[in-house]
């Protein structure tokens, strides 16, 4: 299997707490982004003490309460059963050197998106209403984007978080673009994680991750609940007829700017 494709590992951490995915520096080619998917049974609690990392907690599905010991956000999360309810959800930003606890009000699936952080910032509830909603693309390149923590939002030190829905038969992260050179204003260096879901669940998408000299060139068949790691390179996603794709993107690098560079071979697609 590709070293960039992760299937759920579903490790039961404690009663009612399942670590579905755990991507860390130690088990991946990434240096800036770490990631967990946690599933909580109703009333189960997950706690964590952050070091020099910030964390964006995304309530993918279900209702949760989150506290950092000083502030509490109760009964948050806007999608009960599935992300394909296609409405934005609530998230919480927690800065470095803080502790947080998540309690599941209902059965819940949560994404924990981590990146390096030294200067402590305020904890913040990012309400569903705070997400900017964008419809991008035309033809078979249409997608719906919910910006949870874009680079225009200064609430975080390095993490960027976005959700993308791509309808059946469409392409996203397309034409292929990359952001793997610290060369602003032309391109920024950001690693990226894709957490994928499909509707219906038996669906699949294809994701290619490749660079200019093809020393990296992997095309993966991605299924419901899989994670794809993008340490570098272009990373387009193709969605087959009949299935809708959802993915959550987490990005981070030395500078908190998303400046991508389109593959010159395919940029003409934008000019049609
Ligand atoms: O617009 C899209 O298709 C989504 C992508 O931009 C995705 O968020 C990404 O690749 C970020 O670099």
PDB file of C-alpha atoms and ligand atoms in Angstrom:
ATOM      1  CA  UNK A   1       0.000   0.000   0.000  1.00  0.00           C
ATOM      2  CA  UNK A   2       1.084   3.584  -0.630  1.00  0.00           C
ATOM      3  CA  UNK A   3       2.936   5.260   2.239  1.00  0.00           C
ATOM      4  CA  UNK A   4       0.663   8.265   1.649  1.00  0.00           C
ATOM      5  CA  UNK A   5      -2.646   6.384   2.095  1.00  0.00           C
ATOM      6  CA  UNK A   6      -3.930   5.556   5.585  1.00  0.00           C
ATOM      7  CA  UNK A   7      -6.854   3.273   6.395  1.00  0.00           C
ATOM      8  CA  UNK A   8      -8.639   3.646   9.762  1.00  0.00           C
ATOM      9  CA  UNK A   9      -6.759   1.909  12.570  1.00  0.00           C
ATOM     10  CA  UNK A  10      -9.683   2.115  15.079  1.00  0.00           C
ATOM     11  CA  UNK A  11      -7.719   1.746  18.309  1.00  0.00           C
ATOM     12  CA  UNK A  12      -9.874   1.797  21.446  1.00  0.00           C
ATOM     13  CA  UNK A  13      -8.082   4.204  23.770  1.00  0.00           C
ATOM     14  CA  UNK A  14     -10.527   3.840  26.669  1.00  0.00           C
ATOM     15  CA  UNK A  15     -14.158   2.985  27.191  1.00  0.00           C
ATOM     16  CA  UNK A  16     -16.162   4.744  24.441  1.00  0.00           C
ATOM     17  CA  UNK A  17     -13.103   6.497  22.931  1.00  0.00           C
ATOM     18  CA  UNK A  18     -11.779   5.177  19.621  1.00  0.00           C
ATOM     19  CA  UNK A  19      -8.767   6.663  17.856  1.00  0.00           C
ATOM     20  CA  UNK A  20      -9.758   6.107  14.236  1.00  0.00           C
ATOM     21  CA  UNK A  21      -6.655   7.763  12.773  1.00  0.00           C
ATOM     22  CA  UNK A  22      -3.461   9.029  14.295  1.00  0.00           C
ATOM     23  CA  UNK A  23      -0.944  10.804  12.063  1.00  0.00           C
ATOM     24  CA  UNK A  24       2.146  11.982  13.897  1.00  0.00           C
ATOM     25  CA  UNK A  25       5.622  13.122  12.885  1.00  0.00           C
ATOM     26  CA  UNK A  26       6.911   9.770  14.093  1.00  0.00           C
ATOM     27  CA  UNK A  27       4.674   7.695  11.806  1.00  0.00           C
ATOM     28  CA  UNK A  28       4.483   9.891   8.696  1.00  0.00           C
ATOM     29  CA  UNK A  29       6.605  11.915   6.265  1.00  0.00           C
ATOM     30  CA  UNK A  30       5.079  15.151   7.651  1.00  0.00           C
ATOM     31  CA  UNK A  31       6.896  17.677   9.845  1.00  0.00           C
ATOM     32  CA  UNK A  32       4.263  20.368  10.398  1.00  0.00           C
ATOM     33  CA  UNK A  33       0.850  18.682  10.414  1.00  0.00           C
ATOM     34  CA  UNK A  34      -0.455  16.085  12.828  1.00  0.00           C
ATOM     35  CA  UNK A  35      -3.963  14.723  12.851  1.00  0.00           C
ATOM     36  CA  UNK A  36      -6.406  12.520  14.707  1.00  0.00           C
ATOM     37  CA  UNK A  37      -9.917  11.315  14.058  1.00  0.00           C
ATOM     38  CA  UNK A  38     -11.598  10.389  17.336  1.00  0.00           C
ATOM     39  CA  UNK A  39     -14.942   8.682  17.695  1.00  0.00           C
ATOM     40  CA  UNK A  40     -16.769   9.109  20.995  1.00  0.00           C
ATOM     41  CA  UNK A  41     -19.742   7.190  22.324  1.00  0.00           C
ATOM     42  CA  UNK A  42     -22.378   9.321  24.031  1.00  0.00           C
ATOM     43  CA  UNK A  43     -21.024  10.715  27.370  1.00  0.00           C
ATOM     44  CA  UNK A  44     -17.465   9.522  26.655  1.00  0.00           C
ATOM     45  CA  UNK A  45     -14.648  12.000  27.372  1.00  0.00           C
ATOM     46  CA  UNK A  46     -11.386  12.658  25.537  1.00  0.00           C
ATOM     47  CA  UNK A  47      -8.704  14.826  27.155  1.00  0.00           C
ATOM     48  CA  UNK A  48      -5.366  16.057  25.965  1.00  0.00           C
ATOM     49  CA  UNK A  49      -2.547  18.315  27.145  1.00  0.00           C
ATOM     50  CA  UNK A  50      -0.947  20.232  24.290  1.00  0.00           C
ATOM     51  CA  UNK A  51       2.753  21.029  24.173  1.00  0.00           C
ATOM     52  CA  UNK A  52       4.129  23.400  21.559  1.00  0.00           C
ATOM     53  CA  UNK A  53       1.217  22.675  19.243  1.00  0.00           C
ATOM     54  CA  UNK A  54      -2.105  24.313  18.525  1.00  0.00           C
ATOM     55  CA  UNK A  55      -5.204  22.258  17.783  1.00  0.00           C
ATOM     56  CA  UNK A  56      -8.371  22.925  15.840  1.00  0.00           C
ATOM     57  CA  UNK A  57     -11.169  20.612  17.048  1.00  0.00           C
ATOM     58  CA  UNK A  58     -13.762  20.067  14.307  1.00  0.00           C
ATOM     59  CA  UNK A  59     -17.121  18.527  15.271  1.00  0.00           C
ATOM     60  CA  UNK A  60     -17.523  16.471  12.090  1.00  0.00           C
ATOM     61  CA  UNK A  61     -20.753  14.811  13.252  1.00  0.00           C
ATOM     62  CA  UNK A  62     -22.638  14.704  16.535  1.00  0.00           C
ATOM     63  CA  UNK A  63     -22.825  17.113  19.471  1.00  0.00           C
ATOM     64  CA  UNK A  64     -19.929  17.766  21.846  1.00  0.00           C
ATOM     65  CA  UNK A  65     -18.947  20.044  24.728  1.00  0.00           C
ATOM     66  CA  UNK A  66     -15.383  21.380  24.831  1.00  0.00           C
ATOM     67  CA  UNK A  67     -13.521  23.064  27.680  1.00  0.00           C
ATOM     68  CA  UNK A  68      -9.959  24.319  28.103  1.00  0.00           C
ATOM     69  CA  UNK A  69     -10.512  24.668  31.865  1.00  0.00           C
ATOM     70  CA  UNK A  70     -11.324  28.376  31.592  1.00  0.00           C
ATOM     71  CA  UNK A  71     -13.907  28.562  28.817  1.00  0.00           C
ATOM     72  CA  UNK A  72     -16.566  25.991  27.934  1.00  0.00           C
ATOM     73  CA  UNK A  73     -18.548  25.580  24.743  1.00  0.00           C
ATOM     74  CA  UNK A  74     -21.503  23.314  25.327  1.00  0.00           C
ATOM     75  CA  UNK A  75     -23.580  21.273  22.911  1.00  0.00           C
ATOM     76  CA  UNK A  76     -21.754  22.379  19.766  1.00  0.00           C
ATOM     77  CA  UNK A  77     -21.684  20.659  16.352  1.00  0.00           C
ATOM     78  CA  UNK A  78     -24.274  21.107  13.612  1.00  0.00           C
ATOM     79  CA  UNK A  79     -24.378  17.806  11.699  1.00  0.00           C
ATOM     80  CA  UNK A  80     -26.072  14.988  13.526  1.00  0.00           C
ATOM     81  CA  UNK A  81     -25.640  11.922  11.302  1.00  0.00           C
ATOM     82  CA  UNK A  82     -23.282  12.680   8.452  1.00  0.00           C
ATOM     83  CA  UNK A  83     -21.047  15.388   7.011  1.00  0.00           C
ATOM     84  CA  UNK A  84     -23.214  15.091   3.867  1.00  0.00           C
ATOM     85  CA  UNK A  85     -25.893  17.157   5.588  1.00  0.00           C
ATOM     86  CA  UNK A  86     -23.623  19.690   3.806  1.00  0.00           C
ATOM     87  CA  UNK A  87     -23.923  22.515   6.301  1.00  0.00           C
ATOM     88  CA  UNK A  88     -20.958  24.069   8.120  1.00  0.00           C
ATOM     89  CA  UNK A  89     -20.229  22.839  11.623  1.00  0.00           C
ATOM     90  CA  UNK A  90     -18.715  24.290  14.811  1.00  0.00           C
ATOM     91  CA  UNK A  91     -15.007  24.038  15.680  1.00  0.00           C
ATOM     92  CA  UNK A  92     -12.828  25.138  18.593  1.00  0.00           C
ATOM     93  CA  UNK A  93      -9.310  26.548  18.373  1.00  0.00           C
ATOM     94  CA  UNK A  94      -7.039  25.686  21.322  1.00  0.00           C
ATOM     95  CA  UNK A  95      -3.555  27.179  21.513  1.00  0.00           C
ATOM     96  CA  UNK A  96      -0.279  25.631  22.641  1.00  0.00           C
ATOM     97  CA  UNK A  97       0.423  24.609  26.270  1.00  0.00           C
ATOM     98  CA  UNK A  98      -3.256  24.259  27.122  1.00  0.00           C
ATOM     99  CA  UNK A  99      -5.311  21.277  28.193  1.00  0.00           C
ATOM    100  CA  UNK A 100      -8.686  20.458  26.695  1.00  0.00           C
ATOM    101  CA  UNK A 101     -11.516  18.041  27.337  1.00  0.00           C
ATOM    102  CA  UNK A 102     -14.175  16.975  24.876  1.00  0.00           C
ATOM    103  CA  UNK A 103     -17.359  15.332  26.141  1.00  0.00           C
ATOM    104  CA  UNK A 104     -19.724  13.669  23.704  1.00  0.00           C
ATOM    105  CA  UNK A 105     -23.293  14.894  24.150  1.00  0.00           C
ATOM    106  CA  UNK A 106     -24.317  12.425  21.447  1.00  0.00           C
ATOM    107  CA  UNK A 107     -22.245   9.866  19.566  1.00  0.00           C
ATOM    108  CA  UNK A 108     -19.658  12.039  17.808  1.00  0.00           C
ATOM    109  CA  UNK A 109     -16.846  11.962  15.252  1.00  0.00           C
ATOM    110  CA  UNK A 110     -14.195  14.627  15.754  1.00  0.00           C
ATOM    111  CA  UNK A 111     -11.174  15.772  13.793  1.00  0.00           C
ATOM    112  CA  UNK A 112      -8.175  17.092  15.741  1.00  0.00           C
ATOM    113  CA  UNK A 113      -5.896  19.177  13.523  1.00  0.00           C
ATOM    114  CA  UNK A 114      -2.479  20.034  14.993  1.00  0.00           C
ATOM    115  CA  UNK A 115       0.433  22.210  13.941  1.00  0.00           C
ATOM    116  CA  UNK A 116       3.428  23.852  15.616  1.00  0.00           C
ATOM    117  CA  UNK A 117       2.750  26.874  17.830  1.00  0.00           C
ATOM    118  CA  UNK A 118       4.900  28.810  20.296  1.00  0.00           C
ATOM    119  CA  UNK A 119       2.971  31.987  21.134  1.00  0.00           C
ATOM    120  CA  UNK A 120      -0.205  31.284  23.016  1.00  0.00           C
ATOM    121  CA  UNK A 121      -3.372  32.731  21.480  1.00  0.00           C
ATOM    122  CA  UNK A 122      -6.902  32.891  22.925  1.00  0.00           C
ATOM    123  CA  UNK A 123      -9.124  29.829  22.794  1.00  0.00           C
ATOM    124  CA  UNK A 124     -11.878  30.475  20.268  1.00  0.00           C
ATOM    125  CA  UNK A 125     -15.195  28.952  19.308  1.00  0.00           C
ATOM    126  CA  UNK A 126     -15.393  29.000  15.508  1.00  0.00           C
ATOM    127  CA  UNK A 127     -19.130  28.896  14.964  1.00  0.00           C
ATOM    128  CA  UNK A 128     -20.629  27.326  11.866  1.00  0.00           C
ATOM    129  CA  UNK A 129     -21.786  30.857  10.916  1.00  0.00           C
ATOM    130  CA  UNK A 130     -18.148  32.041  10.986  1.00  0.00           C
ATOM    131  CA  UNK A 131     -17.203  29.675   8.139  1.00  0.00           C
ATOM    132  CA  UNK A 132     -16.932  31.418   4.798  1.00  0.00           C
ATOM    133  CA  UNK A 133     -18.760  29.416   2.162  1.00  0.00           C
ATOM    134  CA  UNK A 134     -17.432  29.377  -1.406  1.00  0.00           C
ATOM    135  CA  UNK A 135     -18.661  27.755  -4.587  1.00  0.00           C
ATOM    136  CA  UNK A 136     -15.568  27.215  -6.726  1.00  0.00           C
ATOM    137  CA  UNK A 137     -15.094  26.102 -10.310  1.00  0.00           C
ATOM    138  CA  UNK A 138     -17.184  25.484 -13.396  1.00  0.00           C
ATOM    139  CA  UNK A 139     -17.986  22.589 -15.728  1.00  0.00           C
ATOM    140  CA  UNK A 140     -16.982  19.337 -14.023  1.00  0.00           C
ATOM    141  CA  UNK A 141     -14.702  21.197 -11.640  1.00  0.00           C
ATOM    142  CA  UNK A 142     -17.398  22.402  -9.216  1.00  0.00           C
ATOM    143  CA  UNK A 143     -16.991  22.148  -5.482  1.00  0.00           C
ATOM    144  CA  UNK A 144     -18.431  23.619  -2.305  1.00  0.00           C
ATOM    145  CA  UNK A 145     -15.932  24.905   0.264  1.00  0.00           C
ATOM    146  CA  UNK A 146     -16.390  25.707   3.967  1.00  0.00           C
ATOM    147  CA  UNK A 147     -13.426  27.700   5.266  1.00  0.00           C
ATOM    148  CA  UNK A 148     -13.023  26.899   8.978  1.00  0.00           C
ATOM    149  CA  UNK A 149      -9.595  28.467   9.589  1.00  0.00           C
ATOM    150  CA  UNK A 150      -8.397  30.171   6.391  1.00  0.00           C
ATOM    151  CA  UNK A 151      -5.212  32.257   6.214  1.00  0.00           C
ATOM    152  CA  UNK A 152      -7.318  35.446   6.362  1.00  0.00           C
ATOM    153  CA  UNK A 153      -8.346  34.496   9.933  1.00  0.00           C
ATOM    154  CA  UNK A 154      -5.571  35.410  12.402  1.00  0.00           C
ATOM    155  CA  UNK A 155      -6.921  33.216  15.249  1.00  0.00           C
ATOM    156  CA  UNK A 156      -4.171  30.595  14.749  1.00  0.00           C
ATOM    157  CA  UNK A 157      -0.378  30.619  14.468  1.00  0.00           C
ATOM    158  CA  UNK A 158       0.076  28.029  11.725  1.00  0.00           C
ATOM    159  CA  UNK A 159      -2.873  25.685  11.173  1.00  0.00           C
ATOM    160  CA  UNK A 160      -5.264  26.071   8.203  1.00  0.00           C
ATOM    161  CA  UNK A 161      -8.490  24.040   8.039  1.00  0.00           C
ATOM    162  CA  UNK A 162     -11.056  23.728   5.233  1.00  0.00           C
ATOM    163  CA  UNK A 163     -13.863  21.351   4.200  1.00  0.00           C
ATOM    164  CA  UNK A 164     -14.584  20.553   0.544  1.00  0.00           C
ATOM    165  CA  UNK A 165     -17.573  18.773  -1.057  1.00  0.00           C
ATOM    166  CA  UNK A 166     -17.204  17.580  -4.640  1.00  0.00           C
ATOM    167  CA  UNK A 167     -20.275  16.372  -6.485  1.00  0.00           C
ATOM    168  CA  UNK A 168     -20.446  13.153  -8.481  1.00  0.00           C
ATOM    169  CA  UNK A 169     -18.415  13.189 -11.695  1.00  0.00           C
ATOM    170  CA  UNK A 170     -16.447  16.306 -10.710  1.00  0.00           C
ATOM    171  CA  UNK A 171     -12.835  17.114  -9.905  1.00  0.00           C
ATOM    172  CA  UNK A 172     -11.408  19.203  -7.094  1.00  0.00           C
ATOM    173  CA  UNK A 173      -7.982  20.389  -6.006  1.00  0.00           C
ATOM    174  CA  UNK A 174      -7.962  20.739  -9.786  1.00  0.00           C
ATOM    175  CA  UNK A 175      -6.392  21.762 -12.047  1.00  0.00           C
ATOM    176  CA  UNK A 176      -3.540  20.241 -10.051  1.00  0.00           C
ATOM    177  CA  UNK A 177      -1.785  22.675  -7.737  1.00  0.00           C
ATOM    178  CA  UNK A 178       0.975  22.416  -5.174  1.00  0.00           C
ATOM    179  CA  UNK A 179       2.364  24.477  -2.301  1.00  0.00           C
ATOM    180  CA  UNK A 180       5.724  22.940  -1.403  1.00  0.00           C
ATOM    181  CA  UNK A 181       8.251  25.765  -1.868  1.00  0.00           C
ATOM    182  CA  UNK A 182       8.841  28.548   0.643  1.00  0.00           C
ATOM    183  CA  UNK A 183       8.983  31.088  -2.162  1.00  0.00           C
ATOM    184  CA  UNK A 184       6.490  33.825  -1.376  1.00  0.00           C
ATOM    185  CA  UNK A 185       4.877  35.745  -2.983  1.00  0.00           C
ATOM    186  CA  UNK A 186       4.778  33.048  -5.692  1.00  0.00           C
ATOM    187  CA  UNK A 187       4.287  29.903  -3.605  1.00  0.00           C
ATOM    188  CA  UNK A 188       4.118  28.910   0.058  1.00  0.00           C
ATOM    189  CA  UNK A 189       5.321  25.738   1.731  1.00  0.00           C
ATOM    190  CA  UNK A 190       2.405  23.916   3.322  1.00  0.00           C
ATOM    191  CA  UNK A 191       2.088  20.231   4.044  1.00  0.00           C
ATOM    192  CA  UNK A 192      -1.425  18.902   3.772  1.00  0.00           C
ATOM    193  CA  UNK A 193      -3.654  16.123   5.074  1.00  0.00           C
ATOM    194  CA  UNK A 194      -6.843  14.931   3.396  1.00  0.00           C
ATOM    195  CA  UNK A 195      -9.458  13.139   5.497  1.00  0.00           C
ATOM    196  CA  UNK A 196     -11.982  11.652   3.038  1.00  0.00           C
ATOM    197  CA  UNK A 197     -15.606  10.519   3.348  1.00  0.00           C
ATOM    198  CA  UNK A 198     -17.934   9.282   0.588  1.00  0.00           C
ATOM    199  CA  UNK A 199     -21.670   9.301   0.053  1.00  0.00           C
ATOM    200  CA  UNK A 200     -22.838   6.583  -0.216  1.00  0.00           C
ATOM    201  CA  UNK A 201     -20.142   4.913   1.858  1.00  0.00           C
ATOM    202  CA  UNK A 202     -19.149   2.251  -0.641  1.00  0.00           C
ATOM    203  CA  UNK A 203     -17.937   5.012  -2.974  1.00  0.00           C
ATOM    204  CA  UNK A 204     -14.349   5.813  -3.784  1.00  0.00           C
ATOM    205  CA  UNK A 205     -12.303   8.623  -5.323  1.00  0.00           C
ATOM    206  CA  UNK A 206      -8.908   8.774  -6.968  1.00  0.00           C
ATOM    207  CA  UNK A 207      -6.204  11.058  -5.678  1.00  0.00           C
ATOM    208  CA  UNK A 208      -2.875  11.573  -7.399  1.00  0.00           C
ATOM    209  CA  UNK A 209       0.122  13.070  -5.571  1.00  0.00           C
ATOM    210  CA  UNK A 210       3.029  13.906  -7.863  1.00  0.00           C
ATOM    211  CA  UNK A 211       5.880  16.341  -8.298  1.00  0.00           C
ATOM    212  CA  UNK A 212       7.545  17.872 -11.352  1.00  0.00           C
ATOM    213  CA  UNK A 213      10.354  15.340 -11.746  1.00  0.00           C
ATOM    214  CA  UNK A 214       7.992  12.422 -10.847  1.00  0.00           C
ATOM    215  CA  UNK A 215      10.282  11.243  -8.051  1.00  0.00           C
ATOM    216  CA  UNK A 216       6.900  11.233  -6.309  1.00  0.00           C
ATOM    217  CA  UNK A 217       3.980   9.994  -8.411  1.00  0.00           C
ATOM    218  CA  UNK A 218       1.288   7.988  -6.651  1.00  0.00           C
ATOM    219  CA  UNK A 219      -2.324   7.520  -7.694  1.00  0.00           C
ATOM    220  CA  UNK A 220      -4.448   6.161  -4.879  1.00  0.00           C
ATOM    221  CA  UNK A 221      -7.900   4.642  -4.716  1.00  0.00           C
ATOM    222  CA  UNK A 222      -9.323   6.352  -1.659  1.00  0.00           C
ATOM    223  CA  UNK A 223     -12.270   4.939   0.267  1.00  0.00           C
ATOM    224  CA  UNK A 224     -14.630   6.236   2.949  1.00  0.00           C
ATOM    225  CA  UNK A 225     -12.700   7.212   6.088  1.00  0.00           C
ATOM    226  CA  UNK A 226      -9.223   7.101   4.509  1.00  0.00           C
ATOM    227  CA  UNK A 227      -6.524   9.724   5.021  1.00  0.00           C
ATOM    228  CA  UNK A 228      -4.093  10.888   2.335  1.00  0.00           C
ATOM    229  CA  UNK A 229      -0.820  12.610   3.274  1.00  0.00           C
ATOM    230  CA  UNK A 230       0.585  15.280   0.980  1.00  0.00           C
ATOM    231  CA  UNK A 231       4.164  16.056   2.055  1.00  0.00           C
ATOM    232  CA  UNK A 232       4.782  17.752  -1.311  1.00  0.00           C
ATOM    233  CA  UNK A 233       3.527  17.914  -4.874  1.00  0.00           C
ATOM    234  CA  UNK A 234       0.310  18.380  -6.827  1.00  0.00           C
ATOM    235  CA  UNK A 235      -2.698  16.568  -5.352  1.00  0.00           C
ATOM    236  CA  UNK A 236      -5.867  16.493  -7.529  1.00  0.00           C
ATOM    237  CA  UNK A 237      -9.000  14.468  -6.635  1.00  0.00           C
ATOM    238  CA  UNK A 238     -11.356  12.816  -9.165  1.00  0.00           C
ATOM    239  CA  UNK A 239     -14.847  11.714  -8.095  1.00  0.00           C
ATOM    240  CA  UNK A 240     -16.657   8.954 -10.057  1.00  0.00           C
ATOM    241  CA  UNK A 241     -20.238   9.282 -11.242  1.00  0.00           C
ATOM    242  CA  UNK A 242     -22.767   8.357  -8.549  1.00  0.00           C
ATOM    243  CA  UNK A 243     -20.722   9.344  -5.483  1.00  0.00           C
ATOM    244  CA  UNK A 244     -20.278  12.601  -3.602  1.00  0.00           C
ATOM    245  CA  UNK A 245     -16.920  13.304  -1.991  1.00  0.00           C
ATOM    246  CA  UNK A 246     -16.167  15.124   1.236  1.00  0.00           C
ATOM    247  CA  UNK A 247     -12.729  15.927   2.518  1.00  0.00           C
ATOM    248  CA  UNK A 248     -11.290  17.902   5.379  1.00  0.00           C
ATOM    249  CA  UNK A 249      -7.946  19.555   4.649  1.00  0.00           C
ATOM    250  CA  UNK A 250      -5.410  20.489   7.276  1.00  0.00           C
ATOM    251  CA  UNK A 251      -2.392  22.489   6.154  1.00  0.00           C
ATOM    252  CA  UNK A 252       0.610  23.964   7.939  1.00  0.00           C
ATOM    253  CA  UNK A 253       4.140  25.076   7.170  1.00  0.00           C
ATOM    254  CA  UNK A 254       6.691  27.714   8.151  1.00  0.00           C
ATOM    255  CA  UNK A 255       4.386  30.613   7.127  1.00  0.00           C
ATOM    256  CA  UNK A 256       0.608  30.704   7.496  1.00  0.00           C
ATOM    257  CA  UNK A 257      -0.127  31.666   3.902  1.00  0.00           C
ATOM    258  CA  UNK A 258      -1.888  29.502   1.302  1.00  0.00           C
ATOM    259  CA  UNK A 259      -0.284  30.466  -1.977  1.00  0.00           C
ATOM    260  CA  UNK A 260      -0.511  27.640  -4.461  1.00  0.00           C
ATOM    261  CA  UNK A 261       1.176  27.062  -7.803  1.00  0.00           C
ATOM    262  CA  UNK A 262      -0.783  25.428 -10.630  1.00  0.00           C
ATOM    263  CA  UNK A 263       0.823  22.691 -12.722  1.00  0.00           C
ATOM    264  CA  UNK A 264       1.716  24.710 -15.853  1.00  0.00           C
ATOM    265  CA  UNK A 265       0.820  21.706 -18.053  1.00  0.00           C
ATOM    266  CA  UNK A 266      -2.799  21.871 -16.898  1.00  0.00           C
ATOM    267  CA  UNK A 267      -3.342  25.540 -16.095  1.00  0.00           C
ATOM    268  CA  UNK A 268      -5.016  26.069 -19.506  1.00  0.00           C
ATOM    269  CA  UNK A 269      -8.092  24.374 -18.050  1.00  0.00           C
ATOM    270  CA  UNK A 270      -8.764  27.521 -16.014  1.00  0.00           C
ATOM    271  CA  UNK A 271      -8.681  29.692 -19.112  1.00  0.00           C
ATOM    272  CA  UNK A 272     -11.417  27.906 -21.070  1.00  0.00           C
TER     273      UNK A 272
HETATM  274  O1  LIG B   1     -10.571  24.197  -4.234  1.00  0.00           O
HETATM  275  C1  LIG B   1     -10.423  23.001  -4.021  1.00  0.00           C
HETATM  276  O2  LIG B   1     -10.678  22.167  -4.870  1.00  0.00           O
HETATM  277  C2  LIG B   1      -9.884  22.503  -2.685  1.00  0.00           C
HETATM  278  C3  LIG B   1      -8.416  22.607  -2.604  1.00  0.00           C
HETATM  279  O3  LIG B   1      -7.999  23.914  -2.792  1.00  0.00           O
HETATM  280  C4  LIG B   1      -7.826  22.026  -1.318  1.00  0.00           C
HETATM  281  O4  LIG B   1      -8.328  22.680  -0.203  1.00  0.00           O
HETATM  282  C5  LIG B   1      -6.363  22.099  -1.404  1.00  0.00           C
HETATM  283  O5  LIG B   1      -5.759  21.404  -2.169  1.00  0.00           O
HETATM  284  C6  LIG B   1      -5.627  23.070  -0.604  1.00  0.00           C
HETATM  285  O6  LIG B   1      -4.325  23.185  -1.067  1.00  0.00           O
END
